[in-house]
Amino acid sequence: MDNKKAKVAVFVSGGGTNLQAIIDARDAGKLPHVELALVISDVKDAYALTRAEKAGIETKVVERNDGREAFEKAILDILFEKEIDLIVLAGFMRILSADFTSHFPERMINVHPSLIPSFCGKGFYGLRVHEAALSYGVKVSGATVHFVNEIPDGGRIIMQKAVEVKDGDTPEILQRRIMEEAEWKILPASLEKVAKEYVEK
Ligand code: GAR
């Protein structure tokens, strides 16, 4: 008999390489406790949506036109209607309010492209994280997967992986190395860990 699976929604805003890593892990049989039920984007032409469609996953676009409350309510309505258990923020470039995060305590995870607590919090997203790491001169960076709470990048850490910073790195080169060596590995692995614990509790 098939084991129980958690219904998962993945939130995206851009290229979706982390979403792709999750899809590839599912297709390789590495996410036995995960049902990829939905992908939500706040950007209507995000390439991540194309990746989801190719993988046969339902997609929804919710743009932030009328302020935070309406935006978050529109998302919550969809999540409740679809009976979503867990949320993955995979390159989602909006900070969600405490009102929102309180609906999913330790049921929402995020991938951040640094070793938290370095280079994280408000204003640190995407390439800006790697620009900050390079200008500080750190020799090691990496990625973190953590639970999402009301503090940006402040929830309990699930997994981290260190990645070497090399001479001559640009923000783009460092970003790519951190994705390949860390994010694309620890995000699917963390998702399976959290989903397994969720369905077995
Ligand atoms: C990833 O590096 C992710 O860690 C980062 O944005 C990129 C999205 O790439 N997220 C943040 O900075 C969130 N604070 P992707 O769309 O190809 O997955």
Short mmCIF file of C-alpha atoms and ligand atoms in Angstrom, two decimals:
data_model
loop_
_atom_site.label_atom_id
_atom_site.label_comp_id
_atom_site.label_asym_id
_atom_site.label_seq_id
_atom_site.Cartn_x
_atom_site.Cartn_y
_atom_site.Cartn_z
CA MET A 1 0.00 0.00 0.00
CA ASP A 2 1.17 3.53 -0.75
CA ASN A 3 2.23 5.56 2.26
CA LYS A 4 0.51 8.78 3.22
CA LYS A 5 1.71 11.93 1.47
CA ALA A 6 1.64 15.56 2.52
CA LYS A 7 -0.03 17.91 0.01
CA VAL A 8 2.59 20.50 -0.84
CA ALA A 9 2.35 23.95 -2.44
CA VAL A 10 5.54 25.52 -3.78
CA PHE A 11 5.72 29.34 -3.95
CA VAL A 12 7.94 30.84 -6.67
CA SER A 13 8.75 34.21 -8.22
CA GLY A 14 11.41 33.56 -10.86
CA GLY A 15 13.39 30.97 -12.76
CA GLY A 16 12.43 28.08 -10.54
CA THR A 17 15.62 26.03 -10.47
CA ASN A 18 14.83 25.04 -6.89
CA LEU A 19 11.34 23.98 -7.95
CA GLN A 20 13.02 21.93 -10.71
CA ALA A 21 15.24 20.25 -8.13
CA ILE A 22 12.10 19.25 -6.19
CA ILE A 23 10.41 17.96 -9.35
CA ASP A 24 13.53 15.97 -10.31
CA ALA A 25 13.72 14.50 -6.81
CA ARG A 26 10.07 13.47 -7.01
CA ASP A 27 10.59 11.88 -10.42
CA ALA A 28 13.61 10.00 -9.05
CA GLY A 29 11.43 8.55 -6.26
CA LYS A 30 13.20 10.51 -3.55
CA LEU A 31 10.07 12.24 -2.15
CA PRO A 32 7.84 9.33 -1.11
CA HIS A 33 5.93 11.44 1.45
CA VAL A 34 5.31 14.42 -0.87
CA GLU A 35 2.45 15.14 -3.28
CA LEU A 36 3.37 18.20 -5.37
CA ALA A 37 -0.16 19.58 -5.52
CA LEU A 38 0.27 23.20 -6.52
CA VAL A 39 2.71 25.92 -7.62
CA ILE A 40 1.83 29.54 -6.80
CA SER A 41 3.65 32.46 -8.39
CA ASP A 42 3.33 36.18 -7.64
CA VAL A 43 4.90 36.89 -11.06
CA LYS A 44 2.74 35.96 -14.05
CA ASP A 45 5.56 35.26 -16.52
CA ALA A 46 7.90 33.46 -14.10
CA TYR A 47 9.66 30.60 -15.90
CA ALA A 48 8.99 28.47 -12.82
CA LEU A 49 5.36 28.26 -14.00
CA THR A 50 6.47 26.63 -17.25
CA ARG A 51 8.53 24.12 -15.29
CA ALA A 52 5.47 23.26 -13.18
CA GLU A 53 3.21 22.87 -16.21
CA LYS A 54 5.74 20.57 -17.93
CA ALA A 55 5.77 18.46 -14.78
CA GLY A 56 1.98 18.24 -14.70
CA ILE A 57 1.55 20.34 -11.56
CA GLU A 58 -1.39 22.74 -11.21
CA THR A 59 -0.38 26.41 -11.19
CA LYS A 60 -1.93 29.62 -9.88
CA VAL A 61 -0.78 33.22 -10.32
CA VAL A 62 -1.59 35.64 -7.51
CA GLU A 63 -0.23 39.11 -8.17
CA ARG A 64 0.13 41.70 -5.44
CA ASN A 65 -1.96 44.52 -6.85
CA ASP A 66 -4.16 45.69 -3.97
CA GLY A 67 -1.88 45.55 -0.96
CA ARG A 68 -0.66 42.84 1.38
CA GLU A 69 -3.93 41.81 3.00
CA ALA A 70 -5.77 41.12 -0.25
CA PHE A 71 -2.71 39.34 -1.66
CA GLU A 72 -2.31 37.05 1.34
CA LYS A 73 -6.06 36.40 1.60
CA ALA A 74 -6.18 35.34 -2.06
CA ILE A 75 -3.33 32.89 -1.45
CA LEU A 76 -4.83 31.53 1.78
CA ASP A 77 -8.18 30.95 0.06
CA ILE A 78 -6.45 28.78 -2.55
CA LEU A 79 -4.41 26.88 0.05
CA PHE A 80 -7.46 26.11 2.18
CA GLU A 81 -9.55 25.10 -0.82
CA LYS A 82 -6.83 22.69 -1.96
CA GLU A 83 -6.27 21.44 1.61
CA ILE A 84 -2.54 22.12 1.42
CA ASP A 85 -0.51 20.67 4.30
CA LEU A 86 2.95 22.12 3.69
CA ILE A 87 4.37 25.15 1.87
CA VAL A 88 7.81 25.47 0.28
CA LEU A 89 9.17 28.93 -0.50
CA ALA A 90 11.52 28.24 -3.42
CA GLY A 91 12.81 31.57 -4.69
CA PHE A 92 9.67 33.40 -3.51
CA MET A 93 10.62 37.06 -3.25
CA ARG A 94 7.89 38.35 -0.92
CA ILE A 95 8.00 38.49 2.85
CA LEU A 96 4.81 37.03 4.32
CA SER A 97 3.20 38.66 7.36
CA ALA A 98 2.84 37.16 10.83
CA ASP A 99 -0.89 36.79 10.09
CA PHE A 100 -0.04 34.53 7.19
CA THR A 101 2.76 32.52 8.78
CA SER A 102 0.64 31.85 11.90
CA HIS A 103 -1.63 29.63 9.75
CA PHE A 104 1.26 27.25 8.98
CA PRO A 105 3.39 26.87 12.12
CA GLU A 106 6.38 24.63 11.27
CA ARG A 107 4.50 23.72 8.09
CA MET A 108 6.28 26.20 5.83
CA ILE A 109 9.95 25.99 4.78
CA ASN A 110 12.25 28.36 2.88
CA VAL A 111 15.58 28.01 1.11
CA HIS A 112 17.96 30.91 1.66
CA PRO A 113 21.26 31.24 -0.23
CA SER A 114 23.62 31.86 2.71
CA LEU A 115 24.58 30.28 6.02
CA ILE A 116 22.01 31.88 8.32
CA PRO A 117 22.51 33.99 10.47
CA SER A 118 24.89 35.61 7.93
CA PHE A 119 23.50 37.72 5.08
CA CYS A 120 19.83 37.16 5.81
CA GLY A 121 16.69 39.04 6.80
CA LYS A 122 14.96 41.96 5.15
CA GLY A 123 16.69 43.15 1.97
CA PHE A 124 18.80 40.00 1.54
CA TYR A 125 17.41 38.05 -1.38
CA GLY A 126 18.64 36.65 -4.69
CA LEU A 127 21.91 38.09 -5.98
CA ARG A 128 22.03 40.70 -3.20
CA VAL A 129 22.95 37.94 -0.75
CA HIS A 130 25.98 36.93 -2.81
CA GLU A 131 27.03 40.55 -3.43
CA ALA A 132 27.03 41.08 0.34
CA ALA A 133 28.99 37.88 1.02
CA LEU A 134 31.64 38.82 -1.58
CA SER A 135 31.98 42.39 -0.39
CA TYR A 136 32.38 41.17 3.22
CA GLY A 137 35.10 38.81 1.98
CA VAL A 138 33.85 35.56 3.54
CA LYS A 139 35.68 32.43 2.34
CA VAL A 140 32.76 30.10 3.00
CA SER A 141 29.11 30.66 2.21
CA GLY A 142 26.33 28.18 1.51
CA ALA A 143 22.62 27.62 1.85
CA THR A 144 20.08 27.11 4.63
CA VAL A 145 16.64 25.54 4.71
CA HIS A 146 14.57 26.70 7.67
CA PHE A 147 11.02 26.86 8.92
CA VAL A 148 9.27 30.15 8.19
CA ASN A 149 7.91 32.21 11.07
CA GLU A 150 7.13 35.90 11.58
CA ILE A 151 10.83 36.86 11.54
CA PRO A 152 12.31 37.02 8.01
CA ASP A 153 14.80 34.11 7.73
CA GLY A 154 14.34 33.61 11.50
CA GLY A 155 12.66 30.21 11.90
CA ARG A 156 14.28 27.00 13.16
CA ILE A 157 16.99 25.66 10.86
CA ILE A 158 16.38 22.28 9.20
CA MET A 159 19.53 21.79 7.08
CA GLN A 160 22.59 23.80 6.05
CA LYS A 161 25.43 23.13 3.62
CA ALA A 162 28.65 25.10 3.30
CA VAL A 163 30.12 26.05 -0.09
CA GLU A 164 33.60 27.45 -0.79
CA VAL A 165 33.97 31.01 -2.06
CA LYS A 166 36.73 31.14 -4.69
CA ASP A 167 39.05 33.93 -5.85
CA GLY A 168 37.53 35.77 -8.77
CA ASP A 169 33.93 34.81 -7.92
CA THR A 170 31.24 37.15 -9.18
CA PRO A 171 27.82 37.20 -7.48
CA GLU A 172 26.47 35.18 -10.43
CA ILE A 173 29.23 32.54 -10.26
CA LEU A 174 28.87 32.17 -6.49
CA GLN A 175 25.09 31.99 -6.77
CA ARG A 176 25.34 29.15 -9.28
CA ARG A 177 27.86 27.18 -7.18
CA ILE A 178 25.70 27.53 -4.07
CA MET A 179 22.64 26.39 -6.00
CA GLU A 180 24.40 23.35 -7.50
CA GLU A 181 26.32 22.25 -4.41
CA ALA A 182 23.82 23.17 -1.71
CA GLU A 183 20.32 24.47 -2.49
CA TRP A 184 19.29 21.83 -5.02
CA LYS A 185 20.36 19.10 -2.56
CA ILE A 186 19.18 20.33 0.82
CA LEU A 187 15.82 21.71 -0.31
CA PRO A 188 14.37 18.41 -1.62
CA ALA A 189 15.98 16.51 1.28
CA SER A 190 14.51 18.92 3.84
CA LEU A 191 11.10 18.75 2.18
CA GLU A 192 11.02 14.96 2.39
CA LYS A 193 12.17 15.06 6.03
CA VAL A 194 9.46 17.57 7.02
CA ALA A 195 6.76 15.78 4.99
CA LYS A 196 7.61 12.40 6.50
CA GLU A 197 7.47 13.84 10.02
CA TYR A 198 4.19 15.58 9.17
CA VAL A 199 2.36 12.51 7.89
CA GLU A 200 3.71 10.25 10.64
CA LYS A 201 2.88 12.52 13.57
C1 GAR B 1 17.70 31.02 -4.97
O1 GAR B 1 19.09 31.22 -4.86
C2 GAR B 1 17.04 31.13 -3.62
O2 GAR B 1 17.79 30.60 -2.58
C3 GAR B 1 16.93 32.63 -3.50
O3 GAR B 1 16.59 33.09 -4.79
C4 GAR B 1 17.05 32.16 -5.77
C5 GAR B 1 15.87 31.69 -6.60
O4 GAR B 1 16.28 30.88 -7.68
N1 GAR B 1 15.94 32.98 -2.52
C6 GAR B 1 16.05 34.05 -1.74
O5 GAR B 1 16.95 34.85 -1.81
C7 GAR B 1 14.91 34.21 -0.73
N2 GAR B 1 15.32 35.08 0.33
P1 GAR B 1 15.27 29.88 -8.41
O6 GAR B 1 14.03 30.66 -8.82
O7 GAR B 1 16.04 29.44 -9.62
O8 GAR B 1 14.96 28.75 -7.47
#
